[in-house]
Coordinates of C-alpha atoms in Angstrom, one line a residue:
X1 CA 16.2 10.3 9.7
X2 CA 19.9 9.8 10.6
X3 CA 22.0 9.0 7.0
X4 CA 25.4 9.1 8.8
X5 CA 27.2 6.0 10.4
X6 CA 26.5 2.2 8.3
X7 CA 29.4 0.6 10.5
X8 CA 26.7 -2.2 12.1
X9 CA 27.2 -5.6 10.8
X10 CA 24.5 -7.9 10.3
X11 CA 23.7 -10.0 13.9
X12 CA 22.5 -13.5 14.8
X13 CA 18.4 -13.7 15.3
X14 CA 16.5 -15.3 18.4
X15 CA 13.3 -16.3 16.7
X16 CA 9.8 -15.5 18.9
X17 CA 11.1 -13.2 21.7
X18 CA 8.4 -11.2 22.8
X19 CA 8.0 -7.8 22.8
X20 CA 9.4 -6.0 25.5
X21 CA 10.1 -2.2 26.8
X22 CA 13.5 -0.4 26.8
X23 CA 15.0 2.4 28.0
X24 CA 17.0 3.9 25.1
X25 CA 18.2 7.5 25.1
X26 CA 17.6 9.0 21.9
X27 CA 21.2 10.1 21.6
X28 CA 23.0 7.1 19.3
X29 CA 26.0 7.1 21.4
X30 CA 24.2 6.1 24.7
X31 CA 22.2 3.6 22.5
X32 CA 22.1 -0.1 23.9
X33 CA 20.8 -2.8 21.0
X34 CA 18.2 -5.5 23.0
X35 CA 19.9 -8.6 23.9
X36 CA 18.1 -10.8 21.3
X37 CA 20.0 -8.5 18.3
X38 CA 21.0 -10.6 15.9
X39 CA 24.7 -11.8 16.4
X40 CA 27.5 -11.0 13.9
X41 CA 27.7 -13.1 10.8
X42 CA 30.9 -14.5 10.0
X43 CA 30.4 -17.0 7.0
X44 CA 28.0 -18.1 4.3
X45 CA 27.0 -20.7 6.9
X46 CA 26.2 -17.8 9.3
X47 CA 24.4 -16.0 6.6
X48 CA 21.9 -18.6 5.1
X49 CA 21.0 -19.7 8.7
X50 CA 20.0 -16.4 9.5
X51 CA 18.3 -15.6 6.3
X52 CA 16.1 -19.4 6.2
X53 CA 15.2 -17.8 9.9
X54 CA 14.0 -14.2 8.4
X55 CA 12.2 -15.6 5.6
X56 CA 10.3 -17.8 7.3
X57 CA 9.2 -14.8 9.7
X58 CA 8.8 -12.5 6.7
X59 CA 6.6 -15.1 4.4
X60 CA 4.1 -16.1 7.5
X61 CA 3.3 -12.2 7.5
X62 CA 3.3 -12.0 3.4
X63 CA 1.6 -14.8 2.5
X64 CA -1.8 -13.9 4.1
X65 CA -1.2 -10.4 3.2
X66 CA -0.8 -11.2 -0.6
X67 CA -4.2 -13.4 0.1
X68 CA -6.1 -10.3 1.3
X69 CA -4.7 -7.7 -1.0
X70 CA -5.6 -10.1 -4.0
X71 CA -9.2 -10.7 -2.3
X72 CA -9.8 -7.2 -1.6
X73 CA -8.7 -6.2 -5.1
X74 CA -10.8 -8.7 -6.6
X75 CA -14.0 -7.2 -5.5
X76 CA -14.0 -4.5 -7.6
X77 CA -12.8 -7.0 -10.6
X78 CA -15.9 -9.1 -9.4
X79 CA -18.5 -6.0 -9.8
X80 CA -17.3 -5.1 -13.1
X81 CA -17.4 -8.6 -14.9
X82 CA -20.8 -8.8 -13.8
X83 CA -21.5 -5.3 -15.2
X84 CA -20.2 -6.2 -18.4
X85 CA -23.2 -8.6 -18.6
X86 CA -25.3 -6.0 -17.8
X87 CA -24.5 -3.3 -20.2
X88 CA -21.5 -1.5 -21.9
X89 CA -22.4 1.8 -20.4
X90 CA -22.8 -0.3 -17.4
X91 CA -18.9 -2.3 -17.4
X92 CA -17.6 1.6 -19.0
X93 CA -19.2 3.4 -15.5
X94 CA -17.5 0.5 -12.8
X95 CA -14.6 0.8 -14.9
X96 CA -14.4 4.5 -14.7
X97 CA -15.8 4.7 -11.4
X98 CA -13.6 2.4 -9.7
X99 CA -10.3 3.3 -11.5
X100 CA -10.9 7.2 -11.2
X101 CA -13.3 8.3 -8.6
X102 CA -12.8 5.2 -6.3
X103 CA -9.1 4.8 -7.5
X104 CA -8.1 8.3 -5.9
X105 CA -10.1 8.5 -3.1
X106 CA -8.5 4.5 -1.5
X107 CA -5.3 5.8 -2.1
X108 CA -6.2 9.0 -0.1
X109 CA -7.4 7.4 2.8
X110 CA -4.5 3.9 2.5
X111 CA -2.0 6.9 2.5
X112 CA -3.6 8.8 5.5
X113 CA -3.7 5.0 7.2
X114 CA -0.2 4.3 6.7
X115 CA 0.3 6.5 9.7
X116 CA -0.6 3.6 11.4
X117 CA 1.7 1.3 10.2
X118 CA 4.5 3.4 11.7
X119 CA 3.3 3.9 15.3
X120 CA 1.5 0.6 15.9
X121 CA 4.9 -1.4 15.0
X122 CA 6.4 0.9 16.5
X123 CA 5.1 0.5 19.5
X124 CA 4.0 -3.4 19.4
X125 CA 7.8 -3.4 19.0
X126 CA 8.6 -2.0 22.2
X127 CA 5.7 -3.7 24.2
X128 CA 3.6 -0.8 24.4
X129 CA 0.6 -2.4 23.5
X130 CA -2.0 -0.3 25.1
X131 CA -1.3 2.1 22.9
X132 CA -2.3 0.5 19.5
X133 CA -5.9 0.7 20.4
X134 CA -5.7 4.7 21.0
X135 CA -3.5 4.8 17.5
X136 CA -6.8 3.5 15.9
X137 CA -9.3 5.0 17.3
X138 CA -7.4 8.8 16.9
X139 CA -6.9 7.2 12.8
X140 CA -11.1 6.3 13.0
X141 CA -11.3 10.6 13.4
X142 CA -8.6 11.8 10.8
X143 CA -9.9 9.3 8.0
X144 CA -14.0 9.7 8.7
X145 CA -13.1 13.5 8.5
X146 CA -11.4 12.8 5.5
X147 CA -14.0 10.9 4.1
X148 CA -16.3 14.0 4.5
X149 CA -14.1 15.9 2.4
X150 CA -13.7 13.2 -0.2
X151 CA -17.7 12.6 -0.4
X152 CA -17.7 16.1 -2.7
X153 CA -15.7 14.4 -5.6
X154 CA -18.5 11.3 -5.1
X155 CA -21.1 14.5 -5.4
X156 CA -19.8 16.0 -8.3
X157 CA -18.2 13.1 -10.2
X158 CA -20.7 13.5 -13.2
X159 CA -18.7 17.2 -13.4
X160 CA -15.2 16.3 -13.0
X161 CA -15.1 13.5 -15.5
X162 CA -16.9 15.3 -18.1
X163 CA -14.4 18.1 -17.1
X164 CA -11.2 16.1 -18.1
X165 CA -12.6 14.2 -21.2
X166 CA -15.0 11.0 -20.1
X167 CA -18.2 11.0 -22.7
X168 CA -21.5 12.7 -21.5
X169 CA -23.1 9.4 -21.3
X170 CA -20.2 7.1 -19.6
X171 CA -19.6 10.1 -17.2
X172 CA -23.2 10.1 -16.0
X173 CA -23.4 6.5 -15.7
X174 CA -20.3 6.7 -13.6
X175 CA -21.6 9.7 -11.1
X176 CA -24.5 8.3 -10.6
X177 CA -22.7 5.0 -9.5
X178 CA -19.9 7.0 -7.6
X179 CA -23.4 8.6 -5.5
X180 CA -24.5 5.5 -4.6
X181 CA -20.8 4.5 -3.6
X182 CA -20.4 7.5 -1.2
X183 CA -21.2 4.9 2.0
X184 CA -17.6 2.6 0.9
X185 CA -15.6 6.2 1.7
X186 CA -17.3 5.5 5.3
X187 CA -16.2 1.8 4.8
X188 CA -12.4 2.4 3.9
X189 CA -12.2 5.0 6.8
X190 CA -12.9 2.4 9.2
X191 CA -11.6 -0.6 7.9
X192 CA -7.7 0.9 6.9
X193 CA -7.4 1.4 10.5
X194 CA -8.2 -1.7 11.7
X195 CA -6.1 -3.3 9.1
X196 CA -3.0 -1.6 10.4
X197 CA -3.9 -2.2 13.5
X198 CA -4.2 -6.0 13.1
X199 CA -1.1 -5.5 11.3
X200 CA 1.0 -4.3 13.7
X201 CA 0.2 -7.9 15.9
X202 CA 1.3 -10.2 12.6
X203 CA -2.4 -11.0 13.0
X204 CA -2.7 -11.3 9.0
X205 CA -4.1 -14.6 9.0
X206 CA -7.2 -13.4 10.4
X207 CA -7.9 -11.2 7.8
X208 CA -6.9 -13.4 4.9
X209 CA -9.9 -15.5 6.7
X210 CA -12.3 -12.4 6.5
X211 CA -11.3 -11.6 2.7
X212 CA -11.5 -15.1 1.4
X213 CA -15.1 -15.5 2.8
X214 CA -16.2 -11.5 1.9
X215 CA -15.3 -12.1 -1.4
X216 CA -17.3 -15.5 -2.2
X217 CA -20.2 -13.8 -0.3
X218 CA -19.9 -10.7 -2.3
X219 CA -19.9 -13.0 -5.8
X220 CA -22.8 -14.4 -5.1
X221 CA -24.5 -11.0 -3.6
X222 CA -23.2 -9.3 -7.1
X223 CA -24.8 -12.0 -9.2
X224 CA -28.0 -12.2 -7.5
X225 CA -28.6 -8.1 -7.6
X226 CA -26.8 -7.5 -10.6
X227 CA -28.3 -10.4 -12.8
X228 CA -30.6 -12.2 -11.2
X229 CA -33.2 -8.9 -9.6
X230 CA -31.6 -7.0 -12.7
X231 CA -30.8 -3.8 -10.4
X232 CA -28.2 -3.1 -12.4
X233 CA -25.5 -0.5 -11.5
X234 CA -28.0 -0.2 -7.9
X235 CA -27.1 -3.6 -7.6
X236 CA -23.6 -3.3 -8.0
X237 CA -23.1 0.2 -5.5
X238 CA -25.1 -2.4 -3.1
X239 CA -23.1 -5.5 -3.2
X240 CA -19.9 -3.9 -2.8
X241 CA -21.0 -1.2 0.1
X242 CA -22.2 -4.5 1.7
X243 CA -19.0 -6.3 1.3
X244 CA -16.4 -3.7 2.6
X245 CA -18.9 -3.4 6.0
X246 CA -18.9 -6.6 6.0
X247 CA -15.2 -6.6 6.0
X248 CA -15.3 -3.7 8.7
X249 CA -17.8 -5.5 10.8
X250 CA -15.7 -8.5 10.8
X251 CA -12.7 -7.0 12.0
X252 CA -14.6 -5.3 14.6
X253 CA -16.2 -8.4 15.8
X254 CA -12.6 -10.2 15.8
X255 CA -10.9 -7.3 18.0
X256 CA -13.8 -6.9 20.5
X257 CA -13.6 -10.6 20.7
X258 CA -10.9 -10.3 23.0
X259 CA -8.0 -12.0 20.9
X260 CA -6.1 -8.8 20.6
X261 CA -5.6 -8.9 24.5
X262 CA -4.3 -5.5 26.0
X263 CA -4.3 -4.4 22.2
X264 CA -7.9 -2.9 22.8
X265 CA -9.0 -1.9 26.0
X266 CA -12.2 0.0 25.0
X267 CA -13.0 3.2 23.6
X268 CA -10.8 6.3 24.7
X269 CA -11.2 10.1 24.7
X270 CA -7.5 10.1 24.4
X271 CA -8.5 9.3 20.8
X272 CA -9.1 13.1 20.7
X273 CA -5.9 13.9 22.1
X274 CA -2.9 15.2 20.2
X275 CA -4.6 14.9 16.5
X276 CA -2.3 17.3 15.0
X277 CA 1.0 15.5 15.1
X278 CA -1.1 12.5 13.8
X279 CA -2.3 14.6 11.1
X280 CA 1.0 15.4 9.9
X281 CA 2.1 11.9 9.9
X282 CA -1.0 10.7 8.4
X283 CA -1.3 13.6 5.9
X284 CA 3.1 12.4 4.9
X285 CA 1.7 8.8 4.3
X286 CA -1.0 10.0 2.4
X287 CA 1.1 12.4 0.0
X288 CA 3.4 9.4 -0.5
X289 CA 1.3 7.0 -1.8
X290 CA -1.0 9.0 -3.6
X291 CA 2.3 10.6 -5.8
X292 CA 2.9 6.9 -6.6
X293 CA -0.6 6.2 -7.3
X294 CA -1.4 9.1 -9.8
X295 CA 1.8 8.9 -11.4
X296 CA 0.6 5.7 -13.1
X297 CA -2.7 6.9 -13.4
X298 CA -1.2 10.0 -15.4
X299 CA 0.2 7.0 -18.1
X300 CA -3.0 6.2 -19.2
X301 CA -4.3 9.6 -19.3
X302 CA -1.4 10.9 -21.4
X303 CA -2.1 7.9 -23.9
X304 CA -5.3 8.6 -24.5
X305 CA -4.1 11.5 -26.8
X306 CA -1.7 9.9 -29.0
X307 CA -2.8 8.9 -32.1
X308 CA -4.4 5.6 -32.3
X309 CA -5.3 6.3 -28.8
X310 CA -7.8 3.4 -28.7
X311 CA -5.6 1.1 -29.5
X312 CA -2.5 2.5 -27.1
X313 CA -4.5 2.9 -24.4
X314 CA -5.6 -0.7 -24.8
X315 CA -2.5 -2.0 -24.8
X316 CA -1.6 -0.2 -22.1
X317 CA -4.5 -1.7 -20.2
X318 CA -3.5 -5.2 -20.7
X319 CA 0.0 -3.8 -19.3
X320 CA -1.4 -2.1 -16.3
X321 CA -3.4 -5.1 -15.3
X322 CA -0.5 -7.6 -15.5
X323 CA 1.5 -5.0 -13.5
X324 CA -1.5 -4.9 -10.9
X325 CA -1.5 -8.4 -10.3
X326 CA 2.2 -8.4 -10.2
X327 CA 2.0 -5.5 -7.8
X328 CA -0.2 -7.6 -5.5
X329 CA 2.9 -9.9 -4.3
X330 CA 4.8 -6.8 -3.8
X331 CA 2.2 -5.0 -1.4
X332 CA 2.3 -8.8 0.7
X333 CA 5.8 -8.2 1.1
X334 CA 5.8 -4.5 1.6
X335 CA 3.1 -4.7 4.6
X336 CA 5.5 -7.8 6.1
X337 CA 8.4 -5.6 5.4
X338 CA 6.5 -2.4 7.1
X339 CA 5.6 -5.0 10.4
X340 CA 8.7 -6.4 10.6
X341 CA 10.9 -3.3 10.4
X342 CA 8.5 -1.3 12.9
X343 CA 8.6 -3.9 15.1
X344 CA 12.5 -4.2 15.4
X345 CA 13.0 -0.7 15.5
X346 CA 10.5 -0.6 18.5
X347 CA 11.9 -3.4 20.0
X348 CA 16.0 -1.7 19.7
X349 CA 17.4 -4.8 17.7
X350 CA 18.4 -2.4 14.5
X351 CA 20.4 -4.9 13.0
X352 CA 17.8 -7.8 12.7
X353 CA 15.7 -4.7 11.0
X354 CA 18.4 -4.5 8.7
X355 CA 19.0 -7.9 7.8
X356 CA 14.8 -8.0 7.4
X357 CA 15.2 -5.5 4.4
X358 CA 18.3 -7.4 2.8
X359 CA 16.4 -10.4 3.0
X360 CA 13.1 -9.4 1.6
X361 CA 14.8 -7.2 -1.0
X362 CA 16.7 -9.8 -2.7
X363 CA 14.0 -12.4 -2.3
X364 CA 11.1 -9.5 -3.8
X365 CA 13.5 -8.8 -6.5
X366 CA 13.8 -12.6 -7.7
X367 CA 10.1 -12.8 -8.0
X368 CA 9.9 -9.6 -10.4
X369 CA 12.7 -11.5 -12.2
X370 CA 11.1 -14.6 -13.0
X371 CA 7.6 -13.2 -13.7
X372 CA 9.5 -10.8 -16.8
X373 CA 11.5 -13.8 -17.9
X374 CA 8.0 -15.7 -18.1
X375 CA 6.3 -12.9 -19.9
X376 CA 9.2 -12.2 -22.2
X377 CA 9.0 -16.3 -22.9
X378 CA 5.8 -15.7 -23.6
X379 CA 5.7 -12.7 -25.4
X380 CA 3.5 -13.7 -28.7
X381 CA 1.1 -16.1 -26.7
X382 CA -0.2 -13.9 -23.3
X383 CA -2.1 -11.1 -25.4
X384 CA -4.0 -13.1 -27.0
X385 CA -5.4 -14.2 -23.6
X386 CA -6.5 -10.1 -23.6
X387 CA -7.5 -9.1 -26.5
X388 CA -9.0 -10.4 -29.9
X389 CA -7.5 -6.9 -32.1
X390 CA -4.3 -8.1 -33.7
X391 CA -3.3 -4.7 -33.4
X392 CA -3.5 -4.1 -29.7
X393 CA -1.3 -7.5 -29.3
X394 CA 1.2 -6.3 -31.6
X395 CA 1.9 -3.3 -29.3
X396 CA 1.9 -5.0 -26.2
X397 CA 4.5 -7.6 -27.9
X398 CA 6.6 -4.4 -28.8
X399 CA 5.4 -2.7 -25.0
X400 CA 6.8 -6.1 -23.3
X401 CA 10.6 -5.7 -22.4
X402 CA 9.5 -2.3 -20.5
X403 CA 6.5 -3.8 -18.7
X404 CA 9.2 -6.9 -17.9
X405 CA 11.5 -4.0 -16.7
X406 CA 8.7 -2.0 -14.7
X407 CA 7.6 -5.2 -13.4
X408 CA 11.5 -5.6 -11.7
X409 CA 11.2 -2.5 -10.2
X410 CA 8.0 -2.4 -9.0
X411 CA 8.7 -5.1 -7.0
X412 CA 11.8 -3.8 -5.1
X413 CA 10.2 -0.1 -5.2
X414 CA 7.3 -1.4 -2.6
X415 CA 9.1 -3.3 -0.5
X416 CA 11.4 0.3 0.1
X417 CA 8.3 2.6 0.6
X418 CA 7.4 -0.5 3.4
X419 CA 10.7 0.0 4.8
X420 CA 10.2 3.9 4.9
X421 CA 6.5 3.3 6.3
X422 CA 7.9 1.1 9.0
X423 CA 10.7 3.6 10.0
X424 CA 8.8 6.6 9.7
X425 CA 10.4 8.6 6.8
X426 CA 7.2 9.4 4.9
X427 CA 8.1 13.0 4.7
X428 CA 11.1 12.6 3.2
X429 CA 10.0 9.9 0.9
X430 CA 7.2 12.1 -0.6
X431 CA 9.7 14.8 -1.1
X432 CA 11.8 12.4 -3.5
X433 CA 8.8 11.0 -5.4
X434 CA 7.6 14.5 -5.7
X435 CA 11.1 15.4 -7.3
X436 CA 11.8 11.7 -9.5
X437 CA 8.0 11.2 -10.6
X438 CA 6.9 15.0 -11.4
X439 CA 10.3 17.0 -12.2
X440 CA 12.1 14.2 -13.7
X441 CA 10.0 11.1 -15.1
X442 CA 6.8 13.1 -16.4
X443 CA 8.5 15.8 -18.2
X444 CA 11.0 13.0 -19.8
X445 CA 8.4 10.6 -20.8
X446 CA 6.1 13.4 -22.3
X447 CA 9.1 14.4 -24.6
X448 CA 9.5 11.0 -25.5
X449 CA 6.5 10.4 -26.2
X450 CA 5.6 13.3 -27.8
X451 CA 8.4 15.7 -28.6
X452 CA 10.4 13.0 -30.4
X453 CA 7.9 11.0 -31.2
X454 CA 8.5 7.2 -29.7
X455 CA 4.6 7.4 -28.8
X456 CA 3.3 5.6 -25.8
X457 CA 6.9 3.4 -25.5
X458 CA 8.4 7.1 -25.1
X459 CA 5.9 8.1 -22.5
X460 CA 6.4 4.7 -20.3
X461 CA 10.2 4.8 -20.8
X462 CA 10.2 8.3 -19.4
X463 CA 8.0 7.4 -16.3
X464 CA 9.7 4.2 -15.7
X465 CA 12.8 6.5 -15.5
X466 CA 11.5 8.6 -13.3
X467 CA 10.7 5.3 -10.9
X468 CA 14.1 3.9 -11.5
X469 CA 15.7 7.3 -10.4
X470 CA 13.4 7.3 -7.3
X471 CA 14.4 3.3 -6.1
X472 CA 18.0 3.9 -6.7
X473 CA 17.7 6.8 -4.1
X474 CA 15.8 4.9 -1.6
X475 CA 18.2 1.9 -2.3
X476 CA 21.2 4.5 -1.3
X477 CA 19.1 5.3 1.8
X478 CA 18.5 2.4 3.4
X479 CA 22.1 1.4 2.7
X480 CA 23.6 5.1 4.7
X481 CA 20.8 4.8 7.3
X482 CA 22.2 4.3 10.8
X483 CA 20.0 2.0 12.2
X484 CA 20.8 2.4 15.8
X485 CA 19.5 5.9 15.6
X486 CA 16.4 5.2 14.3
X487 CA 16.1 2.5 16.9
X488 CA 16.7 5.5 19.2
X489 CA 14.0 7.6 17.1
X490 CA 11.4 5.1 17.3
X491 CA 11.6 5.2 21.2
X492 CA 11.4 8.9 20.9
X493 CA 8.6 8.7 18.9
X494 CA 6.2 6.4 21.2
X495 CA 7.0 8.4 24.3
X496 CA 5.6 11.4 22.7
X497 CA 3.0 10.2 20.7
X498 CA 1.5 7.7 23.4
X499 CA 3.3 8.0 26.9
X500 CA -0.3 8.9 27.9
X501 CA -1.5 5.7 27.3
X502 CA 0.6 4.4 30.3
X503 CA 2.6 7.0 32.0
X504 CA -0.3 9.9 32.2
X505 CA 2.3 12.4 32.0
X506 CA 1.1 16.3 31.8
X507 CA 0.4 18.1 28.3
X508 CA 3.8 19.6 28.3
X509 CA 5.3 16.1 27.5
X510 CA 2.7 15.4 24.7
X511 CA 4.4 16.1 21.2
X512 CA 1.8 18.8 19.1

């Protein structure tokens, strides 16, 4: 990642040009921006024009993306109301088992996916297209192999949440659920792929389909084995390891229906080739998201040994979940964001990758602003809706100015990390949540919270810190980036990783 050189200005957009090849040098100097760039902006005229044009590019990607992410997310929600008519040790295991077990191991293997996100723009972008179907298939291998590794944590769940502080009797509960959940590992290591891959080709709508009809199939399959037959937490572990094959087999049926054209040409030992490079990238993504994932993970753990823990963590809960659903409108824009900035870069127009993240930053950052002003509104009404304990409600009235706060930058801090997926900087980016979350926001919020006593306030004003500190650098760069050279990097990066596809060149041009 080039930081030197921000001279470009914003340019004037063609809207639909296909994508095609280029021949850019990957020196910046010799760099030549594709003719459908966007054109220099030289009023507020100019401006709105241009950004009407983006958002209506950006929102046909994010608005079936937010409809899958919600569906997708909702099938765990589904399981667990249902298990809460079952029993309490029942809800406790999906709870556990799904927010701990399940929790680490999707964000695992959607890190080790987001590989995908990168190349597959990437290369859609420059009209490589044969290539994305190789991308998969070499993902299919890295995340099944994964999902070997990962099965041992589904073995020996009972163990490991006994081990950091679950009750014998929840814990069980839970690792005998998590055994019976082992095939949705197999699941997620086919389906992340495809997702990406479908991605890549703005074909979101398809999938938005899929999820929509998975998830009223799997409501009905959950309350016919879970209530109805009585199975229990059998029937639960079987509705959802039906529902995301379902989802897997779907997708599969869609692509080898022919609608992804060159996309897919068949199966490919070239799948096999050059795994190591894709490892690294993969493994990047993976170390990214997961830092991000267990950081917030790490609030609720931390809470749990306060005093009144029962009632923190609660409130916390209640936070959490509001932040979740929040989230989910953030993640639509972050994959549209990811598409649309792989795809430009790919295609040489830097600048109308530029103007993509201007537009969706400002437009992600309005939404976080209204949903705190409507919670802060709201502020003596909405925990009610949550909880019955006028003690939990009173916290999360005193907790709501910094979820309304986390809730702002939770929606700019996703659509960056797309921006970083879509350009490739995973590395980097791991580096400086590694260094914000762990060396700067943990330590503060634990002193906080428990050195100076603020509690679980302390704690989340710590961590939120430590967020804060990381946006603001991934604000600074996206703003120093030059663009042009990672226009020119993007090129780079598809002749190495895929010239094969197309070019057959020998193993001496294959990146390793």
């Amino acid at each position: 990642m080039d930081l030197n050189g921000v001279g470009q200005p914003l340019l004037s957009s063609a809207v639909g040009a296909a994508p095609r090849q280029h021949s850019v040098n990957s020196s910046t100097a010799s760099f030549t921006a594709d003719e459908n760039d966007i054109k220099p902006i030289n009023s507020p005229r100019d401006f709105f024009r241009e950004f009407y044009v983006e958002t209506k590019k950006l929102w046909r990607l994010a608005g079936p993306a937010i409809f899958m992410s919600l569906c997708q997310y909702s099938l765990g929600a589904v399981t667990q109301l249902f298990a809460g008519h079952v029993s309490t040790i029942a809800l406790a295991a999906v709870a556990v088992e799904n927010s701990i077990i399940a929790g680490f191991s999707m964000g695992a293997m959607l890190g080790m996916g987001c590989a995908l996100e990168t190349l597959c723009g990437q290369a859609f972008g420059a009209g490589r297209i044969d290539m994305l179907g190789v991308y998969m298939q070499r993902s299919w291998v890295i995340l099944n192999c994964t999902a070997i590794l990962l099965m041992f944590l589904y073995i020996f769940a009972a163990p490991f949440l006994k081990l950091i502080g679950q009750q014998a009797e929840i814990a069980e509960a839970a690792g005998t659920l998590a055994i019976y959940m082992i095939p949705q590992l197999f699941a997620y290591a086919f389906n992340f792929p495809m997702a990406k891959f479908l991605q890549a080709q703005s074909k979101m709508m398809a999938m938005a389909v899929i999820s929509g009809i998975v998830l009223v199939i799997h409501t009905s399959l959950s309350w016919l084995l879970m209530i109805k037959l009585g199975w229990g937490l059998v029937g639960a572990a079987v509705a959802l390891n039906s529902s995301w094959f379902l989802i897997v087999v779907s997708q599969m049926a869609y692509i080898l229906s022919g609608t992804c054209g060159r996309a897919w040409s068949g199966f490919s030992w070239g799948a096999f080739r050059n795994l190591w490079g894709f490892v690294r990238l993969s493994l990047a993504s993976a170390v990214m998201l997961c830092l991000e994932i267990w950081y917030y993970m790490a609030l609720i753990l931390f809470a749990g040994y306060l005093k009144n823990a029962e009632i923190a963590v609660d409130a916390l809960s209640i936070c959490m979940n509001i932040v979740g659903w929040a989230v989910m409108l953030a993640m639509g824009l972050n994959a549209a964001i990811s598409v649309r900035v792989s795809n430009e870069l790919g295609a040489a127009r830097p600048r109308t990758a530029k103007f993509s993240v201007v537009v969706v930053a400002l437009e992600s950052t309005l939404i976080g602003l209204v949903i705190s002003l409507a919670l802060i509104l709201t502020r003596n009404d909405y925990p009610s809706l949550f909880t019955e304990s006028h003690e939990v409600q009173s916290l999360v009235d005193k907790l709501t100015p910094i979820l309304a706060v986390c809730i702002i930058i939770n929606n700019l801090q996703p659509i960056l990390s797309g921006v970083a997926i879509g350009a490739g900087w995973q590395a980097f980016v791991a580096y400086v949540n590694i260094a914000c979350y762990y060396l700067f926001g943990m330590p503060m919020g634990l002193i906080l919270g428990y050195k100076l006593g603020f509690g679980v306030q302390g704690i989340w004003i710590g961590m939120i810190s430590g967020t804060f500190v990381q946006t603001i650098i991934l604000l600074l760069m996206v703003y120093k980036t030059n663009w042009n050279k990672e226009a020119a990097t993007a090129t780079d990066r598809i002749k190495k990783w895929g010239g094969e596809v197309a070019d057959q060149p020998q193993p001496s041009d294959i990146e390793s």
